[in-house]
Each structure stands twice: as structure tokens, then as C-alpha cells.
Coordinates of N, CA and C in Angstrom, one line a residue:
X1 N -130.7 -35.8 -1.4 CA -129.3 -36.4 -1.7 C -129.1 -37.6 -0.7
X2 N -128.7 -38.6 -1.2 CA -128.4 -39.7 -0.3 C -127.0 -39.8 0.0
X3 N -126.6 -40.7 1.1 CA -125.3 -40.8 1.6 C -124.2 -41.3 0.4
X4 N -124.7 -42.1 -0.5 CA -123.7 -42.4 -1.6 C -123.4 -41.2 -2.5
X5 N -124.3 -40.4 -2.9 CA -124.0 -39.1 -3.5 C -123.1 -38.2 -2.7
X6 N -123.4 -38.2 -1.5 CA -122.6 -37.2 -0.5 C -121.2 -37.8 -0.5
X7 N -121.0 -39.1 -0.4 CA -119.7 -39.8 -0.4 C -119.0 -39.5 -1.7
X8 N -119.6 -39.7 -2.8 CA -119.1 -39.5 -4.1 C -118.6 -38.1 -4.3
X9 N -119.4 -37.0 -4.0 CA -119.1 -35.7 -4.0 C -117.9 -35.3 -3.2
X10 N -117.8 -36.0 -1.9 CA -116.7 -35.8 -1.1 C -115.4 -36.3 -1.7
X11 N -115.5 -37.5 -2.3 CA -114.4 -38.1 -2.9 C -113.9 -37.1 -4.3
X12 N -114.9 -36.6 -4.9 CA -114.6 -35.7 -6.1 C -113.8 -34.6 -5.6
X13 N -114.4 -33.9 -4.5 CA -113.7 -32.8 -3.9 C -112.3 -33.1 -3.3
X14 N -112.1 -34.2 -2.8 CA -111.0 -34.7 -2.3 C -109.9 -34.8 -3.4
X15 N -110.3 -35.4 -4.5 CA -109.5 -35.6 -5.7 C -109.0 -34.3 -6.3
X16 N -110.0 -33.3 -6.3 CA -109.7 -32.0 -6.9 C -108.7 -31.3 -6.0
X17 N -108.8 -31.5 -4.7 CA -107.9 -30.8 -3.7 C -106.4 -31.5 -3.9
X18 N -106.4 -32.9 -4.1 CA -105.1 -33.4 -4.3 C -104.5 -32.9 -5.6
X19 N -105.2 -32.9 -6.8 CA -104.8 -32.3 -8.0 C -104.2 -31.0 -7.8
X20 N -105.0 -30.0 -7.1 CA -104.6 -28.7 -6.9 C -103.3 -28.7 -6.1
X21 N -103.1 -29.4 -5.0 CA -102.0 -29.5 -4.2 C -100.8 -30.0 -5.0
X22 N -100.9 -30.9 -5.9 CA -99.9 -31.3 -6.8 C -99.4 -30.3 -7.7
X23 N -100.4 -29.5 -8.3 CA -100.0 -28.4 -9.1 C -99.1 -27.3 -8.3
X24 N -99.7 -27.1 -7.1 CA -99.1 -26.0 -6.3 C -97.7 -26.4 -5.9
X25 N -97.5 -27.7 -5.5 CA -96.2 -28.2 -5.2 C -95.2 -28.2 -6.3
X26 N -95.8 -28.5 -7.6 CA -94.9 -28.4 -8.8 C -94.4 -27.0 -9.0
X27 N -95.4 -26.1 -8.8 CA -95.0 -24.6 -9.0 C -93.9 -24.2 -8.0
X28 N -94.1 -24.7 -6.7 CA -93.2 -24.3 -5.7 C -91.8 -24.9 -5.9
X29 N -91.7 -26.1 -6.5 CA -90.4 -26.9 -6.8 C -89.8 -26.1 -7.9
X30 N -90.6 -25.7 -8.9 CA -89.9 -25.0 -10.1 C -89.4 -23.7 -9.6
X31 N -90.1 -22.9 -8.7 CA -89.7 -21.7 -8.2 C -88.4 -21.8 -7.4
X32 N -88.3 -22.9 -6.6 CA -87.1 -23.2 -5.7 C -85.9 -23.6 -6.8
X33 N -86.1 -24.3 -7.6 CA -85.1 -24.7 -8.7 C -84.6 -23.5 -9.4
X34 N -85.5 -22.5 -9.8 CA -85.0 -21.4 -10.4 C -84.1 -20.5 -9.5
X35 N -84.6 -20.4 -8.2 CA -83.9 -19.6 -7.2 C -82.5 -20.2 -6.9
X36 N -82.5 -21.6 -6.9 CA -81.1 -22.2 -6.7 C -80.3 -22.0 -7.8
X37 N -80.8 -22.0 -9.0 CA -80.1 -21.8 -10.3 C -79.4 -20.4 -10.2
X38 N -80.2 -19.3 -9.8 CA -79.8 -17.9 -9.7 C -78.7 -17.9 -8.5
X39 N -78.9 -18.6 -7.5 CA -77.8 -18.5 -6.4 C -76.5 -19.1 -6.8
X40 N -76.6 -20.3 -7.6 CA -75.3 -21.1 -8.1 C -74.7 -19.8 -9.1
X41 N -75.4 -19.4 -10.0 CA -74.9 -18.3 -10.9 C -74.2 -17.2 -10.2
X42 N -74.9 -16.7 -9.2 CA -74.3 -15.6 -8.4 C -73.1 -16.0 -7.7
X43 N -73.0 -17.1 -7.1 CA -71.8 -17.6 -6.4 C -70.7 -17.8 -7.2
X44 N -70.9 -18.3 -8.4 CA -69.7 -18.5 -9.4 C -69.3 -17.2 -10.0
X45 N -70.3 -16.3 -10.2 CA -69.9 -14.9 -10.8 C -69.1 -14.2 -9.8
X46 N -69.5 -14.3 -8.5 CA -68.8 -13.7 -7.3 C -67.4 -14.2 -7.3
X47 N -67.2 -15.5 -7.5 CA -65.9 -16.1 -7.5 C -64.9 -15.5 -8.7
X48 N -65.5 -15.4 -9.8 CA -64.8 -15.0 -11.0 C -64.5 -13.4 -10.7
X49 N -65.4 -12.7 -10.3 CA -65.2 -11.2 -9.9 C -64.2 -11.1 -8.8
X50 N -64.2 -12.0 -7.8 CA -63.2 -11.9 -6.8 C -61.8 -12.0 -7.3
X51 N -61.7 -13.0 -8.2 CA -60.3 -13.2 -8.8 C -59.9 -12.0 -9.6
X52 N -60.8 -11.5 -10.4 CA -60.5 -10.3 -11.2 C -60.1 -9.1 -10.3
X53 N -61.0 -8.9 -9.3 CA -60.8 -7.9 -8.3 C -59.4 -7.8 -7.7
X54 N -59.0 -9.1 -7.3 CA -57.7 -9.2 -6.7 C -56.6 -8.7 -7.7
X55 N -56.8 -9.0 -8.8 CA -55.8 -8.5 -9.9 C -55.7 -7.0 -9.9
X56 N -56.8 -6.4 -9.9 CA -56.8 -4.9 -9.9 C -56.5 -4.2 -8.6
X57 N -56.6 -4.9 -7.5 CA -56.4 -4.4 -6.2 C -54.9 -4.4 -5.9
X58 N -54.2 -5.1 -6.4 CA -52.7 -5.4 -6.1 C -51.9 -5.0 -7.3
X59 N -51.0 -3.9 -7.2 CA -50.4 -3.5 -8.4 C -49.3 -4.4 -9.0
X60 N -48.7 -5.2 -7.9 CA -47.7 -6.2 -8.3 C -48.3 -7.4 -9.1
X61 N -49.5 -7.8 -8.5 CA -50.2 -8.9 -9.1 C -50.9 -8.5 -10.5
X62 N -51.4 -7.2 -10.5 CA -51.8 -6.7 -11.7 C -50.8 -6.7 -12.9
X63 N -49.5 -6.3 -12.6 CA -48.5 -6.3 -13.5 C -48.2 -7.7 -14.0
X64 N -48.2 -8.7 -13.0 CA -47.9 -10.0 -13.4 C -49.1 -10.7 -14.3
X65 N -50.2 -10.3 -13.9 CA -51.3 -10.9 -14.8 C -51.3 -10.3 -16.0
X66 N -51.1 -9.0 -16.2 CA -51.2 -8.5 -17.5 C -50.0 -9.0 -18.5
X67 N -48.8 -9.0 -17.8 CA -47.6 -9.6 -18.6 C -47.9 -11.0 -18.9
X68 N -48.6 -11.7 -17.9 CA -48.9 -13.2 -18.2 C -49.9 -13.4 -19.4
X69 N -50.8 -12.5 -19.4 CA -51.9 -12.5 -20.4 C -51.2 -12.3 -21.8
X70 N -50.3 -11.3 -21.9 CA -49.8 -10.8 -23.1 C -48.5 -11.4 -23.6
X71 N -47.6 -11.9 -22.5 CA -46.3 -12.5 -22.8 C -45.9 -13.4 -21.7
X72 N -46.5 -14.5 -21.5 CA -46.2 -15.4 -20.5 C -44.7 -15.7 -20.3
X73 N -44.0 -15.7 -21.4 CA -42.5 -16.0 -21.3 C -41.7 -14.9 -20.7
X74 N -42.3 -13.7 -20.5 CA -41.6 -12.7 -19.9 C -41.6 -12.8 -18.3
X75 N -42.4 -13.7 -17.8 CA -42.6 -13.9 -16.3 C -41.3 -14.7 -15.9
X76 N -40.8 -14.3 -14.6 CA -40.0 -15.1 -13.9 C -40.6 -16.3 -13.3
X77 N -40.0 -17.3 -12.9 CA -40.7 -18.5 -12.3 C -41.7 -18.3 -11.2
X78 N -41.3 -17.5 -10.3 CA -42.3 -17.1 -9.2 C -43.4 -16.3 -9.7
X79 N -43.2 -15.4 -10.7 CA -44.3 -14.7 -11.2 C -45.3 -15.6 -12.0
X80 N -44.7 -16.6 -12.8 CA -45.5 -17.6 -13.5 C -46.3 -18.3 -12.6
X81 N -45.7 -18.7 -11.5 CA -46.5 -19.4 -10.3 C -47.6 -18.7 -9.9
X82 N -47.4 -17.4 -9.6 CA -48.6 -16.5 -9.1 C -49.6 -16.5 -10.2
X83 N -49.2 -16.2 -11.4 CA -50.1 -16.0 -12.5 C -50.9 -17.3 -12.8
X84 N -50.3 -18.5 -12.8 CA -51.1 -19.7 -12.9 C -52.0 -20.0 -11.7
X85 N -51.5 -19.7 -10.5 CA -52.2 -19.8 -9.3 C -53.5 -19.0 -9.3
X86 N -53.5 -17.8 -9.8 CA -54.6 -17.0 -10.0 C -55.6 -17.4 -11.1
X87 N -55.1 -18.1 -12.0 CA -56.0 -18.5 -13.1 C -56.7 -19.8 -12.7
X88 N -56.1 -20.6 -11.8 CA -56.8 -21.8 -11.5 C -58.1 -21.7 -10.9
X89 N -58.6 -20.8 -9.9 CA -59.8 -20.7 -9.5 C -60.8 -20.1 -10.5
X90 N -60.2 -19.3 -11.3 CA -61.0 -18.7 -12.4 C -61.5 -19.7 -13.4
X91 N -60.5 -20.6 -13.8 CA -60.9 -21.6 -14.7 C -61.9 -22.7 -14.0
X92 N -61.6 -22.9 -12.7 CA -62.6 -23.9 -12.0 C -64.1 -23.4 -12.0
X93 N -64.1 -22.1 -11.8 CA -65.4 -21.5 -11.7 C -66.1 -21.6 -13.2
X94 N -65.2 -21.3 -14.3 CA -65.8 -21.4 -15.5 C -66.2 -22.9 -15.9
X95 N -65.4 -23.8 -15.4 CA -65.7 -25.2 -15.7 C -67.1 -25.6 -15.0
X96 N -67.3 -25.1 -13.8 CA -68.4 -25.4 -13.0 C -69.7 -24.7 -13.8
X97 N -69.6 -23.4 -14.3 CA -70.5 -22.8 -15.0 C -70.9 -23.7 -16.3
X98 N -69.8 -24.2 -16.9 CA -70.0 -25.0 -18.1 C -70.8 -26.3 -17.8
X99 N -70.4 -26.9 -16.7 CA -71.1 -28.1 -16.2 C -72.6 -27.9 -15.9
X100 N -72.9 -26.8 -15.3 CA -74.3 -26.4 -15.0 C -75.0 -26.2 -16.3
X101 N -74.3 -25.6 -17.3 CA -75.0 -25.3 -18.6 C -75.3 -26.6 -19.3
X102 N -74.3 -27.5 -19.2 CA -74.6 -28.8 -20.0 C -75.7 -29.7 -19.3
X103 N -75.9 -29.5 -18.0 CA -76.9 -30.2 -17.3 C -78.2 -29.6 -17.4
X104 N -78.2 -28.4 -18.1 CA -79.5 -27.6 -18.2 C -79.8 -26.8 -16.9
X105 N -78.9 -26.6 -16.1 CA -79.1 -25.9 -14.8 C -78.7 -24.5 -14.8
X106 N -78.5 -24.0 -16.1 CA -78.0 -22.6 -16.3 C -78.7 -22.0 -17.5
X107 N -79.4 -20.8 -17.3 CA -80.1 -20.3 -18.4 C -79.2 -20.1 -19.6
X108 N -79.8 -20.2 -20.8 CA -78.9 -20.2 -22.0 C -78.2 -18.9 -22.2
X109 N -79.0 -17.7 -21.8 CA -78.3 -16.5 -22.1 C -77.1 -16.3 -21.2
X110 N -77.2 -16.9 -20.0 CA -76.0 -16.8 -19.0 C -74.8 -17.6 -19.5
X111 N -75.1 -18.8 -20.0 CA -74.1 -19.7 -20.7 C -73.4 -18.9 -21.8
X112 N -74.3 -18.4 -22.7 CA -73.7 -17.7 -23.9 C -72.7 -16.5 -23.4
X113 N -73.2 -15.8 -22.5 CA -72.3 -14.6 -22.0 C -70.9 -15.2 -21.4
X114 N -71.0 -16.3 -20.7 CA -69.9 -16.9 -20.2 C -69.0 -17.4 -21.3
X115 N -69.5 -18.0 -22.3 CA -68.7 -18.6 -23.5 C -68.1 -17.4 -24.2
X116 N -68.7 -16.3 -24.4 CA -68.1 -15.2 -25.2 C -67.0 -14.6 -24.4
X117 N -67.2 -14.5 -23.0 CA -66.1 -13.9 -22.1 C -64.9 -14.9 -22.3
X118 N -65.1 -16.1 -22.1 CA -64.0 -17.1 -22.2 C -63.3 -17.1 -23.4
X119 N -64.0 -17.1 -24.5 CA -63.5 -16.9 -25.9 C -62.6 -15.7 -26.0
X120 N -62.9 -14.5 -25.5 CA -62.2 -13.3 -25.7 C -60.9 -13.6 -24.8
X121 N -61.0 -14.0 -23.5 CA -59.9 -14.1 -22.7 C -58.9 -15.2 -23.2
X122 N -59.4 -16.2 -23.8 CA -58.6 -17.3 -24.3 C -57.7 -16.9 -25.5
X123 N -58.1 -15.8 -26.1 CA -57.4 -15.3 -27.3 C -56.0 -14.7 -26.8
X124 N -55.8 -14.4 -25.6 CA -54.5 -13.9 -25.1 C -53.4 -15.0 -25.2
X125 N -52.2 -14.7 -25.7 CA -51.1 -15.7 -25.7 C -50.9 -16.4 -24.4
X126 N -50.9 -15.7 -23.3 CA -50.6 -16.2 -22.0 C -51.7 -17.3 -21.7
X127 N -52.9 -16.9 -22.0 CA -54.0 -17.9 -21.7 C -53.8 -19.2 -22.5
X128 N -53.5 -19.0 -23.8 CA -53.3 -20.2 -24.6 C -52.2 -21.1 -23.9
X129 N -51.2 -20.4 -23.4 CA -50.0 -21.1 -22.8 C -50.5 -21.9 -21.6
X130 N -51.3 -21.0 -20.7 CA -51.9 -21.7 -19.5 C -52.6 -23.0 -19.9
X131 N -53.5 -22.7 -20.8 CA -54.4 -24.0 -21.2 C -53.5 -25.2 -21.8
X132 N -52.5 -24.8 -22.5 CA -51.7 -25.9 -23.0 C -51.0 -26.6 -21.9
X133 N -50.6 -25.8 -20.9 CA -49.8 -26.4 -19.7 C -50.8 -27.2 -18.7
X134 N -52.0 -26.7 -18.6 CA -52.9 -27.2 -17.5 C -54.2 -27.7 -17.9
X135 N -54.4 -27.9 -19.1 CA -55.8 -28.5 -19.6 C -56.0 -29.8 -19.0
X136 N -55.0 -30.7 -18.7 CA -55.3 -31.9 -18.1 C -55.8 -31.9 -16.7
X137 N -55.8 -30.6 -16.1 CA -56.4 -30.6 -14.8 C -58.0 -30.6 -14.8
X138 N -58.5 -30.4 -16.0 CA -60.0 -30.1 -16.1 C -60.7 -31.4 -16.8
X139 N -61.9 -31.3 -16.6 CA -62.8 -32.5 -17.3 C -62.6 -32.5 -18.7
X140 N -62.8 -33.7 -19.2 CA -62.7 -33.8 -20.8 C -63.7 -33.0 -21.4
X141 N -64.9 -32.9 -20.9 CA -66.0 -32.2 -21.5 C -65.6 -30.7 -21.6
X142 N -65.1 -30.2 -20.5 CA -64.6 -28.8 -20.4 C -63.4 -28.6 -21.4
X143 N -62.4 -29.5 -21.4 CA -61.3 -29.5 -22.4 C -61.9 -29.3 -23.8
X144 N -62.9 -30.0 -24.1 CA -63.4 -30.0 -25.4 C -64.0 -28.6 -25.7
X145 N -64.7 -28.1 -24.7 CA -65.4 -26.8 -24.9 C -64.3 -25.6 -25.0
X146 N -63.2 -25.6 -24.3 CA -62.2 -24.6 -24.3 C -61.6 -24.7 -25.7
X147 N -61.3 -26.0 -26.1 CA -60.5 -26.3 -27.4 C -61.5 -25.6 -28.6
X148 N -62.8 -25.8 -28.4 CA -63.7 -25.3 -29.4 C -63.7 -23.7 -29.4
X149 N -63.8 -23.2 -28.2 CA -63.7 -21.8 -28.2 C -62.4 -21.1 -28.7
X150 N -61.3 -21.9 -28.5 CA -60.0 -21.4 -28.9 C -59.8 -21.2 -30.4
X151 N -60.6 -22.0 -31.2 CA -60.6 -21.9 -32.6 C -60.9 -20.5 -33.0
X152 N -61.8 -19.8 -32.3 CA -62.2 -18.5 -32.9 C -61.6 -17.4 -31.8
X153 N -60.8 -17.7 -30.9 CA -60.5 -16.9 -29.9 C -59.4 -15.8 -30.3
X154 N -59.8 -14.6 -30.0 CA -59.0 -13.5 -30.3 C -59.0 -12.5 -29.1
X155 N -57.9 -12.0 -28.6 CA -58.0 -11.0 -27.3 C -58.9 -9.8 -27.7
X156 N -59.9 -9.7 -26.9 CA -60.7 -8.5 -27.0 C -60.2 -7.3 -26.5
X157 N -60.2 -6.3 -27.4 CA -59.9 -4.9 -27.0 C -58.5 -4.8 -26.3
X158 N -57.6 -5.5 -26.7 CA -56.2 -5.4 -26.2 C -55.7 -3.9 -26.2
X159 N -56.1 -3.2 -27.2 CA -55.7 -1.8 -27.4 C -56.3 -0.9 -26.2
X160 N -57.4 -1.4 -25.6 CA -57.9 -0.5 -24.5 C -57.0 -0.6 -23.3
X161 N -56.1 -1.5 -23.2 CA -55.1 -1.5 -22.1 C -53.8 -0.9 -22.4
X162 N -53.6 -0.4 -23.7 CA -52.3 0.1 -24.0 C -52.3 1.6 -23.9
X163 N -51.2 2.1 -23.9 CA -51.0 3.6 -23.7 C -51.4 4.3 -25.1
X164 N -52.1 5.4 -25.0 CA -52.4 6.1 -26.2 C -51.2 7.1 -26.6
X165 N -51.0 7.2 -27.8 CA -49.9 8.2 -28.2 C -50.4 9.4 -28.5

């Protein structure tokens, strides 16, 4: 074996090492991207859960939110303010999830679950009223998505919250 052959073999091994490194880095970047996606999803789900949990932890707020969902017009002005104030971070989290979904940074099954939850909640009269009053606070793309969901929106299992006779 002469020096030219040894040099060529070295270059070939070097090139193989570079290609292997590129594939390894691509794999690591993909894994990091998926982990970041899971973290974003978790953070936003935690925000949505925090809002909902606050409704159930405080009986006064729970009463306001339930009446707000079912009959927004029954709320006194200060109650309507609390109701809308509690919906704002919830809708912002939904908007962010929608944006992640549109950018392809959210797995399809997660986006579908979020859309179905939104559609059910948007069926409540008070949610329709909130949306009519505050839709201009949100991006045009999110407005179009919520409007699309409103077409088929029906309150899910309202009877589950009513007293049995």
C-alpha cells in the first residue's frame, strides 16, 4: 500500500465520519425538537388546567363561571368582569395551541383534542357572548378557527352539571 492509497483511505474514512456525524446531529435535533414540542404542550395544558382548577377551588368563582357559561346576562357587572377575566388566559392558551398547530409544531392528535374541547365549550351561550364581545383581541387566524368551530358548537353534557330529579 502506498502513501496515496493510505491518504485516499483516510479521506474516505473522514468523509464517512462526517456523514455519520451529520446523521447523528440530525437525530439529536429532531429529538430536541420533539421534546420542546412536548414541553410547550405541557406548559399550555397546565395553564388551561390552572384556570379551570381555579374555577372549582373557589365556590364564588365557580358560581360566576357556571352562570356565565349558561346565562351570561344573569351576571352583575363585577361578576361579568371576573368571568371575562378568567376566560382571557384560557383563550390565549388556546390561541397559542392553535398557532403551534398551524406551524406544525403540535402533533395532530393533540390539535384535534384541543379543537374538540373548544368546540364543546364554545357551545355554551356565555362563551358565544364572550367571543362576540372579545374576538377582536385575538389573531385573525384564530378568529377564523373559532368561528369555524362555532358552526357545530353545542354545549357538551350540560345535563351532567344539572341536578337530578
